[in-house]
Short mmCIF file of C-alpha atoms and ligand atoms in Angstrom, two decimals:
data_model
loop_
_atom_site.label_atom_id
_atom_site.label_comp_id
_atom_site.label_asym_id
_atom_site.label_seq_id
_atom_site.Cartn_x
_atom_site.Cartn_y
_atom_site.Cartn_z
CA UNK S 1 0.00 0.00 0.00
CA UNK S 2 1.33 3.39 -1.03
CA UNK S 3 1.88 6.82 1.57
CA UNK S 4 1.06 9.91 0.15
CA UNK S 5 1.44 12.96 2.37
CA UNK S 6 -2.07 15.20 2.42
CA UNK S 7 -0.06 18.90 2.89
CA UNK S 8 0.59 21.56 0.37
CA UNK S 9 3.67 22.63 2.72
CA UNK S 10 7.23 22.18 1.21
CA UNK S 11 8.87 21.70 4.59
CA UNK S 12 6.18 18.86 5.34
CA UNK S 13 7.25 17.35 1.96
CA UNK S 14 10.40 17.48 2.32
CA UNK S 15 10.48 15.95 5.67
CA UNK S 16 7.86 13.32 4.66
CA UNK S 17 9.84 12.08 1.12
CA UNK S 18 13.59 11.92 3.13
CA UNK S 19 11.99 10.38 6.11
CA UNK S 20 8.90 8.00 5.34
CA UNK S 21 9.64 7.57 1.58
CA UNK S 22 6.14 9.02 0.57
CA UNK S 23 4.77 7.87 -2.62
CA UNK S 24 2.93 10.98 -3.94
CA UNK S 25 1.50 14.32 -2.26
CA UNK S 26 -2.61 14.99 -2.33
CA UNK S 27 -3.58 18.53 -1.30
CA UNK S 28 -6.96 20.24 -0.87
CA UNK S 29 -8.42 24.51 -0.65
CA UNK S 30 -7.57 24.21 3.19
CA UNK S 31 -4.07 22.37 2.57
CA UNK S 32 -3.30 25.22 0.37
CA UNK S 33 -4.32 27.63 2.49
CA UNK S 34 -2.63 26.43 5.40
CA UNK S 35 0.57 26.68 3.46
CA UNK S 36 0.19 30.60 3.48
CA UNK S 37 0.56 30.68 0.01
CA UNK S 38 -1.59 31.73 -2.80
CA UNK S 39 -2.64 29.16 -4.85
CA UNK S 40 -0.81 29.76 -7.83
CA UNK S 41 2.48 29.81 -5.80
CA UNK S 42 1.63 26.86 -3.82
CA UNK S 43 1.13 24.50 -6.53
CA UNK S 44 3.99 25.56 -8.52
CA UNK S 45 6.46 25.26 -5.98
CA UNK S 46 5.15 21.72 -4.87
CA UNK S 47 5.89 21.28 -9.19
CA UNK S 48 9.08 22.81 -8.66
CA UNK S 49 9.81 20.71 -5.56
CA UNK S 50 9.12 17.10 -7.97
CA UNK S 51 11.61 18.20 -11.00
CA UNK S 52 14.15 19.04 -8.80
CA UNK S 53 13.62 15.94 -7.13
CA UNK S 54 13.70 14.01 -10.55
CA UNK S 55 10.17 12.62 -9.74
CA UNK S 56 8.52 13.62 -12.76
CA UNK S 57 5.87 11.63 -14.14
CA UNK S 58 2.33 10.82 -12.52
CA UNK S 59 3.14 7.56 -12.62
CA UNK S 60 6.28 8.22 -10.30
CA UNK S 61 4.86 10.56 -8.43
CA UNK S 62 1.18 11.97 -8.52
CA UNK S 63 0.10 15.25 -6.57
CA UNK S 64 -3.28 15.62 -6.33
CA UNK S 65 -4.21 19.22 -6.95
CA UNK S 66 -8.30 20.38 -6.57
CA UNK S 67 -10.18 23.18 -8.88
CA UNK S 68 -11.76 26.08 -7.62
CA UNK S 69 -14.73 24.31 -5.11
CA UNK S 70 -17.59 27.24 -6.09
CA UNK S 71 -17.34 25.90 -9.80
CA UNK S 72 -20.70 23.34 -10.27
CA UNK S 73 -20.78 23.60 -13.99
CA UNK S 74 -19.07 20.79 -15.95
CA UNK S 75 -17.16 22.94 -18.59
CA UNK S 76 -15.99 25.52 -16.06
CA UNK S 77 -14.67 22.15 -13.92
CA UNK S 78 -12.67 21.30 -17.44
CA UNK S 79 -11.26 24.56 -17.64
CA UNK S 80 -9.79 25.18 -14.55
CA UNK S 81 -8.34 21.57 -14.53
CA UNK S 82 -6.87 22.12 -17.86
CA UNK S 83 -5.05 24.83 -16.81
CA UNK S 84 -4.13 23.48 -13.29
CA UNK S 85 -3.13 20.53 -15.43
CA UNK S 86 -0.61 22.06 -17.88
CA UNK S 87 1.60 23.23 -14.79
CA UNK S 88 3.29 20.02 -14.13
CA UNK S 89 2.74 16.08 -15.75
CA UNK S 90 2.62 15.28 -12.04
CA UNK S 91 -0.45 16.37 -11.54
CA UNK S 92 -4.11 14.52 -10.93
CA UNK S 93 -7.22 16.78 -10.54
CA UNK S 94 -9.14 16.71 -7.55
CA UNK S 95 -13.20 17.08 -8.98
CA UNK S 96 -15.81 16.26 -6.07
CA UNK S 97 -18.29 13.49 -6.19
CA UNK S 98 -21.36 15.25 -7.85
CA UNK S 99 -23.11 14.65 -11.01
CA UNK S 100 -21.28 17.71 -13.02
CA UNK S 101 -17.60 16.45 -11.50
CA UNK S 102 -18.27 13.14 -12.45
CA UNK S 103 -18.69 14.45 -16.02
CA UNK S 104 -15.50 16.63 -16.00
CA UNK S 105 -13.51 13.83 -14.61
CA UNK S 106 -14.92 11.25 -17.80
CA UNK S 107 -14.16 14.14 -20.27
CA UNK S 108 -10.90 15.13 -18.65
CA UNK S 109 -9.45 11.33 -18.09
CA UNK S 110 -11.01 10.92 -22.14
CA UNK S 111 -8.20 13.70 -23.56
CA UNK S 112 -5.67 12.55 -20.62
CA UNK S 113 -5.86 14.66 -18.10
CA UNK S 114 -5.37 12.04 -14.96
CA UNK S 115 -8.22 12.85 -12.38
CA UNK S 116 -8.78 12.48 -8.50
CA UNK S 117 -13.04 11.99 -7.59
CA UNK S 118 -13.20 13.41 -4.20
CA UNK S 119 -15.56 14.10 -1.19
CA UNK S 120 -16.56 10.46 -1.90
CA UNK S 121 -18.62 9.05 1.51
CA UNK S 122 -20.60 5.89 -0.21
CA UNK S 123 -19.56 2.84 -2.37
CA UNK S 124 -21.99 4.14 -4.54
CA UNK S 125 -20.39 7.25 -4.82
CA UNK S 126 -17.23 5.18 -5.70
CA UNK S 127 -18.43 2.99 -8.37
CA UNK S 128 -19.73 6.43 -10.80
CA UNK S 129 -15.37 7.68 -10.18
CA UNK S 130 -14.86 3.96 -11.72
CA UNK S 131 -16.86 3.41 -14.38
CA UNK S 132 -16.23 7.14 -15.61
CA UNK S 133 -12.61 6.25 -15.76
CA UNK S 134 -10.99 8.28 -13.17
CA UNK S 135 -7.23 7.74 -11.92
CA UNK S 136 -8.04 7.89 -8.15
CA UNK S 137 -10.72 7.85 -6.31
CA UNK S 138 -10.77 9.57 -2.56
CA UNK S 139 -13.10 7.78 0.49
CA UNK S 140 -12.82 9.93 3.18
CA UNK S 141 -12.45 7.96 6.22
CA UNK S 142 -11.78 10.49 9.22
CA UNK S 143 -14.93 12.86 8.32
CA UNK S 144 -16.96 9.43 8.47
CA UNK S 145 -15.35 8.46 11.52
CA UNK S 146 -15.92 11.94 13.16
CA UNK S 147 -19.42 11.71 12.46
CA UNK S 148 -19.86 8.24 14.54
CA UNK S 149 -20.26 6.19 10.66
CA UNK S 150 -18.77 2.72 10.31
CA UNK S 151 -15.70 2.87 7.60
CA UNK S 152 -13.96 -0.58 7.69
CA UNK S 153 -17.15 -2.14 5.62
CA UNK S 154 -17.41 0.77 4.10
CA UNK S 155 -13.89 0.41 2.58
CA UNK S 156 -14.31 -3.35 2.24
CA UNK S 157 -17.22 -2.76 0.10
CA UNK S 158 -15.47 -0.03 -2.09
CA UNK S 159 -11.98 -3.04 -2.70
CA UNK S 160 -14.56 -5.99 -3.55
CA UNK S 161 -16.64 -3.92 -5.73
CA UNK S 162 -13.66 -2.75 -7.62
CA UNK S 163 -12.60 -6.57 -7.73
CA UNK S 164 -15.82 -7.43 -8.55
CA UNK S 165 -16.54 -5.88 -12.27
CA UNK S 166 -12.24 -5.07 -12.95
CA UNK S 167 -12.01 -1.75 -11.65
CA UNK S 168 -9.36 -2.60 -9.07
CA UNK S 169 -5.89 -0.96 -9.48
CA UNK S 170 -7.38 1.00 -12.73
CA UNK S 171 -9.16 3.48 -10.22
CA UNK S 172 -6.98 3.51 -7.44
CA UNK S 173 -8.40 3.99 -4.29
CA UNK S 174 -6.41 6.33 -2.25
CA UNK S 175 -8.18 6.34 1.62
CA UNK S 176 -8.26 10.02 2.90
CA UNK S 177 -8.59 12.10 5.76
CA UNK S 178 -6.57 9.35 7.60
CA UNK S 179 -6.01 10.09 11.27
CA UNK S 180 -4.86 6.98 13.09
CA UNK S 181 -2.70 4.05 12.63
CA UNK S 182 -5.66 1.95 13.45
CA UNK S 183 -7.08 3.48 10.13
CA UNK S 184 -3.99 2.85 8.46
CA UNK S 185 -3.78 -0.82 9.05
CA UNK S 186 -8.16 -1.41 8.14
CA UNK S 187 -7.40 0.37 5.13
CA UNK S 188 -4.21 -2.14 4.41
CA UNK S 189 -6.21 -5.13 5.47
CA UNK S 190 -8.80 -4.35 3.17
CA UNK S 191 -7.07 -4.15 0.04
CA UNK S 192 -6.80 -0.10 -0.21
CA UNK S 193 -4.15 0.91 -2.97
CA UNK S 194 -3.30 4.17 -1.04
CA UNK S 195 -3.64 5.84 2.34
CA UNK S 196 -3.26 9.62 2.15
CA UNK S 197 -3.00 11.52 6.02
CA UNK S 198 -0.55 14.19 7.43
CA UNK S 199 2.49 14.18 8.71
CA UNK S 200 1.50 14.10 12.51
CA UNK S 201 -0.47 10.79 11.65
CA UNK S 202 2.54 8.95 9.96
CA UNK S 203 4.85 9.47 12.69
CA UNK S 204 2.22 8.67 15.62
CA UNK S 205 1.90 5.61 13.95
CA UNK S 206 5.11 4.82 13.62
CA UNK S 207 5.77 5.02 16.92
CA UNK S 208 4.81 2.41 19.73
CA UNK S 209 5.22 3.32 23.70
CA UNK S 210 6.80 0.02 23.87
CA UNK S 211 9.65 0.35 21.42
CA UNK S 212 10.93 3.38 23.73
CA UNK S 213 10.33 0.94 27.03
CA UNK S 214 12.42 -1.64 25.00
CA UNK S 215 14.98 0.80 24.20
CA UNK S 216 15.86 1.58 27.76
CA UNK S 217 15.68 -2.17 28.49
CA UNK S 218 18.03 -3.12 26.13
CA UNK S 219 20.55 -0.08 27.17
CA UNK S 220 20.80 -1.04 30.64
CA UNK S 221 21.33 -4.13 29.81
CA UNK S 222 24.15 -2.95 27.30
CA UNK S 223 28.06 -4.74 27.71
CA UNK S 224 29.88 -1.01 27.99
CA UNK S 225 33.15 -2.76 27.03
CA UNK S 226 32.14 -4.07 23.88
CA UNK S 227 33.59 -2.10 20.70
C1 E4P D 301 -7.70 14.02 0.67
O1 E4P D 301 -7.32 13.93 -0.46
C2 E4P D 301 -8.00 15.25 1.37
O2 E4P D 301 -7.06 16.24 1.01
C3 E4P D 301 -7.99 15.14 2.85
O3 E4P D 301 -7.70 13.88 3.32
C4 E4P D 301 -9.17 15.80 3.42
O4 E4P D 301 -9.26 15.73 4.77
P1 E4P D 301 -8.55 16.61 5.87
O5 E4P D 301 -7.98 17.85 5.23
O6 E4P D 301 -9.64 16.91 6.84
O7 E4P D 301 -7.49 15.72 6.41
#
C-alpha cells in the first residue's frame, strides 16, 4: 500500500519524502491555504519541488491538486483543470463526487488529463469515479469516523466492488482524511491501494510506547566494554 502525504507545505514534503519515503502528495483549498501561500504559488512550488527531485511523471509521483470548489458547472470544472493541469505532468485533478464532476472527470481522463473523484462518503459514490474512468478515487475515512459512521465495511465494500466488475488498481483507491494508525492498518487489510493523512499521523503511527520501554531495556542491559 502506497503513503502519500495530504499537505501543500514544502517543509512537510520534504520531511515526509527523506523520512517516510512518501509515494505521492494529495492537497486540498484548506491544505493550500494552510501553506500561506496563494494558490498559484503553492502548486507551482510543490511542481518545482518534484523536478528538482527528478520525480517527474504521474506515474512516479502523482500530486493531487483540486479546482476552484464554487465551480458546479461541468465545462468551467474542465477549464480550470486544464489549466491546473498544464503546470506540471505530475499532476491529478481533484473534482468532487457530484453529477457535473463526475462528467469533468470522464471528459478530462477521455483527452488525458489524470483525475482524483473526491468528497466520496458511499460505495456508490465510488463505483460512478470507476466506471467514468478516473485515476483515483478519494473515500474519506476520518470525516466518516468523526461523524460516529462505520468505515472498515465501508472500505471493504469499495476493494470488492472494484474486484468485482475489474475496476481494481485501474481506479486507485487512495483512503483520505486518515487520522490513526488503526485506520492505516483497516485500510491495508482491506485491500486499499493508497492511504493519504498528514504528517502528525505517519509518525504517531510509527511510533509504539513500547519500542521506547524496550529501548531503555536493552541499554541497561548494554556490555559497555564491547567495541
Ligand atoms: C484528501 O485527499 C483530502 O485532502 C484530505 O484527506 C481531506 O481531509 P482533511 O484535510 O480533513 O485531512
Amino acid at each position: 500500500m502506497k503513503y502519500f502525504l495530504d499537505s501543500a507545505k514544502l517543509d512537510e514534503i520534504d520531511q515526509a519524502y527523506n523520512s517516510f519515503g512518501i509515494d505521492g502528495i494529495t492537497t486540498n483549498p484548506r491544505h493550500i491555504m494552510l501553506s500561506g501561500k496563494p494558490f498559484m504559488t503553492a502548486i507551482t512550488d510543490i511542481a518545482a519541488w518534484v523536478r528538482q527531485q527528478g520525480l517527474e511523471g504521474i506515474e512516479r509521483f502523482p500530486v493531487s491538486v483540486e479546482i476552484d470548489p464554487y465551480l458546479e458547472e461541468t465545462e468551467a470544472m474542465v477549464e480550470a483543470a486544464r489549466r491546473i493541469a498544464a503546470i506540471s505532468p505530475n499532476f491529478a485533478i481533484k473534482i468532487p463526487c457530484i453529477p457535473s464532476g463526475i462528467a469533468a472527470s470522464r471528459r478530462l481522463e477521455a483527452e488525458g488529463i489524470r483525475t482524483n473523484v473526491t468528497l466520496v462518503f458511499s460505495p456508490a459514490q465510488a463505483l460512478f469515479a470507476a466506471r467514468n474512468g478516473a485515476l483515483f478515487v478519494s473515500p474519506f475515512i476520518g470525516w466518516k469516523e468523526a461523524n460516529g459512521e462505520d468505515t472498515r465495511q465501508y472500505i471493504q465494500d469499495i476493494v470488492d466492488i472494484y474486484m468485482n466488475y475489474g475496476y481494481y488498481g485501474k481506479t486507485q483507491i487512495i483512503c483520505a482524511a486518515i487520522r490513526t494508525g488503526r485506520q492505516m492498518v483497516d485500510c491495508a487489510v482491506a485491500g486499499a491501494d493508497i492511504v493519504t493523512a498528514g504528517l502528525e499521523v505517519y509518525k504517531d503511527a510509527m511510533m509504539h510506547p513500547y519500542t521506547r520501554q524496550g529501548m531503555d531495556v536493552f541499554r541497561n542491559a548494554w556490555d559497555h566494554t564491547a567495541k
